[in-house]
CSV table of C-alpha atoms in Angstrom, one decimal:
chain,number,residue,atom,x,y,z
H,1,MET,CA,-30.7,-4.9,1.8
H,2,ALA,CA,-27.1,-4.8,0.5
H,3,VAL,CA,-26.8,-4.8,-3.3
H,4,SER,CA,-23.6,-5.6,-5.1
H,5,PRO,CA,-22.7,-2.9,-7.6
H,6,HIS,CA,-21.5,-5.5,-10.0
H,7,ARG,CA,-24.6,-7.6,-10.0
H,8,SER,CA,-28.3,-6.9,-10.3
H,9,VAL,CA,-29.1,-9.4,-7.5
H,10,VAL,CA,-29.5,-8.8,-3.8
H,11,LEU,CA,-26.3,-9.8,-2.0
H,12,PHE,CA,-28.0,-10.5,1.4
H,13,ASN,CA,-31.6,-10.7,2.4
H,14,LYS,CA,-32.9,-8.6,5.3
H,15,GLY,CA,-32.5,-11.4,7.8
H,16,GLN,CA,-28.9,-12.0,6.8
H,17,VAL,CA,-28.1,-8.3,7.1
H,18,LEU,CA,-29.6,-8.2,10.6
H,19,ALA,CA,-27.7,-11.4,11.6
H,20,LEU,CA,-24.4,-10.0,10.2
H,21,VAL,CA,-24.8,-6.6,12.0
H,22,ALA,CA,-25.8,-8.3,15.2
H,23,SER,CA,-22.8,-10.7,14.8
H,24,GLY,CA,-20.5,-7.7,14.3
H,25,ILE,CA,-21.7,-6.0,17.5
H,26,SER,CA,-21.6,-9.3,19.5
H,27,LEU,CA,-18.2,-10.3,18.3
H,28,TRP,CA,-16.8,-6.8,19.0
H,29,ALA,CA,-18.2,-7.0,22.5
H,30,GLY,CA,-16.7,-10.4,23.2
H,31,ALA,CA,-13.3,-9.4,21.7
H,32,ALA,CA,-13.3,-6.1,23.6
H,33,TRP,CA,-14.0,-7.9,26.8
H,34,LEU,CA,-11.3,-10.5,26.1
H,35,LEU,CA,-8.8,-7.8,25.1
H,36,GLY,CA,-9.6,-5.7,28.2
H,37,THR,CA,-9.1,-8.8,30.3
H,38,LEU,CA,-5.8,-10.0,28.7
H,39,ALA,CA,-4.1,-6.7,28.2
H,40,PRO,CA,-3.6,-6.0,31.9
H,41,LEU,CA,-2.1,-9.5,32.3
H,42,GLY,CA,0.6,-8.7,29.7
H,43,TRP,CA,-0.7,-10.7,26.8
H,44,VAL,CA,-0.2,-7.7,24.4
H,45,ASP,CA,3.4,-7.1,25.6
H,46,ASP,CA,6.6,-8.3,23.9
H,47,GLY,CA,6.9,-11.6,25.8
H,48,LEU,CA,3.5,-12.9,25.0
H,49,ARG,CA,2.5,-10.9,21.9
H,50,ALA,CA,3.4,-13.7,19.4
H,51,TRP,CA,1.2,-16.2,21.3
H,52,THR,CA,-1.7,-13.7,21.4
H,53,TYR,CA,-1.5,-13.2,17.7
H,54,ALA,CA,-1.4,-16.9,17.0
H,55,LEU,CA,-4.3,-17.5,19.3
H,56,THR,CA,-6.2,-14.7,17.6
H,57,LEU,CA,-5.8,-16.3,14.3
H,58,ALA,CA,-6.9,-19.7,15.7
H,59,GLY,CA,-9.8,-18.2,17.6
H,60,THR,CA,-11.1,-16.3,14.6
H,61,TRP,CA,-11.8,-19.5,12.5
H,62,PRO,CA,-14.7,-20.6,14.8
H,63,ALA,CA,-16.0,-17.0,14.7
H,64,VAL,CA,-16.1,-17.1,10.8
H,65,LEU,CA,-17.8,-20.5,10.9
H,66,LEU,CA,-20.4,-19.1,13.4
H,67,VAL,CA,-21.1,-16.1,11.2
H,68,VAL,CA,-21.6,-18.4,8.2
H,69,ARG,CA,-24.0,-20.5,10.1
H,70,LEU,CA,-25.9,-17.7,11.9
H,71,ALA,CA,-26.4,-15.7,8.8
H,72,ARG,CA,-26.9,-18.8,6.6
H,73,LEU,CA,-24.3,-17.6,4.2
H,74,GLN,CA,-24.0,-19.4,0.9
H,75,PRO,CA,-20.8,-19.7,-1.3
H,76,GLY,CA,-20.1,-16.3,-2.7
H,77,GLN,CA,-21.6,-14.6,0.4
H,78,VAL,CA,-18.9,-15.5,3.0
H,79,VAL,CA,-16.3,-12.8,2.1
H,80,PRO,CA,-18.8,-10.0,1.8
H,81,GLY,CA,-20.6,-11.3,4.9
H,82,VAL,CA,-17.5,-11.4,7.1
H,83,ALA,CA,-16.5,-8.0,5.6
H,84,LEU,CA,-19.8,-6.6,6.8
H,85,VAL,CA,-19.3,-8.1,10.3
H,86,THR,CA,-15.7,-6.7,10.3
H,87,LEU,CA,-16.9,-3.3,9.2
H,88,VAL,CA,-19.4,-3.1,12.1
H,89,ALA,CA,-16.8,-4.2,14.6
H,90,LEU,CA,-14.1,-1.8,13.3
H,91,PHE,CA,-16.6,1.2,13.3
H,92,ILE,CA,-17.2,0.4,17.0
H,93,ASP,CA,-13.5,0.0,17.7
H,94,GLY,CA,-12.8,3.3,16.0
H,95,LEU,CA,-15.3,5.1,18.3
H,96,VAL,CA,-14.0,3.4,21.4
H,97,PHE,CA,-10.3,4.0,20.6
H,98,GLY,CA,-11.3,7.6,19.8
H,99,TRP,CA,-13.2,8.4,22.9
H,100,THR,CA,-12.7,5.7,25.6
H,101,PRO,CA,-9.6,3.7,24.8
H,102,GLN,CA,-9.2,2.8,28.5
H,103,LEU,CA,-12.0,0.2,27.8
H,104,TYR,CA,-9.2,-1.9,26.2
H,105,ALA,CA,-6.2,-1.1,28.4
H,106,ALA,CA,-4.2,1.5,30.2
H,107,PRO,CA,-2.5,4.1,28.0
H,108,ALA,CA,0.8,2.2,27.8
H,109,ARG,CA,-0.9,-0.8,26.1
H,110,GLN,CA,-3.5,1.0,23.9
H,111,LEU,CA,-1.4,1.0,20.8
H,112,ALA,CA,-0.7,-2.7,21.2
H,113,CYS,CA,-4.4,-3.3,21.6
H,114,ALA,CA,-5.2,-1.3,18.5
H,115,ALA,CA,-2.6,-3.4,16.6
H,116,LEU,CA,-4.2,-6.6,17.8
H,117,VAL,CA,-7.6,-5.4,16.7
H,118,LEU,CA,-6.3,-4.7,13.2
H,119,TRP,CA,-4.6,-8.1,13.1
H,120,GLY,CA,-7.9,-9.8,14.2
H,121,ALA,CA,-9.8,-8.0,11.5
H,122,GLY,CA,-7.3,-9.1,8.9
H,123,CYS,CA,-7.5,-12.7,10.2
H,124,GLY,CA,-11.2,-12.7,9.8
H,125,LEU,CA,-11.1,-11.5,6.3
H,126,ALA,CA,-8.3,-13.8,5.3
H,127,LEU,CA,-10.1,-16.8,6.8
H,128,ALA,CA,-13.3,-15.8,5.0
H,129,PHE,CA,-11.3,-16.0,1.7
H,130,LEU,CA,-9.9,-19.3,2.8
H,131,HIS,CA,-13.4,-20.6,3.5
H,132,GLU,CA,-14.6,-19.5,0.0
H,133,TRP,CA,-11.6,-21.1,-1.6
H,134,ARG,CA,-12.1,-24.4,0.2
H,135,ALA,CA,-15.8,-24.4,-0.7
H,136,ALA,CA,-14.9,-23.7,-4.4
H,137,GLY,CA,-12.6,-26.7,-4.3
H,138,ARG,CA,-15.4,-29.0,-3.1
H,139,GLY,CA,-17.6,-27.7,-5.9
H,140,ALA,CA,-20.0,-26.2,-3.5
């Protein structure tokens, strides 16, 4: 179980941790497949890159909502929960980019793919903060 250093309460229960880690692995796999499919089509190149970044931002919102639902996250758990999902996915990305970057794209497009991975991670975290902010505004 993950324990916050600033609280004496458990941040997540064991089921939530399992759901968050599984979500990180699953979302990484889906994103890696999508990136490996779109990169050879030029979606990470200059002409389409802005569209890909915009679509990544838009496509991350349903992923955040899915994680909230699957892990049954309560207000105050969304940002740390999405951070744990992102941590898992980024660890896998780091291993893949370190040893088998061709999974994502040919060498000429690997840096663009890495940049998009980082953008997607940032989108997820920013949207988790937005989710928490909106929930706080509703008094949830």
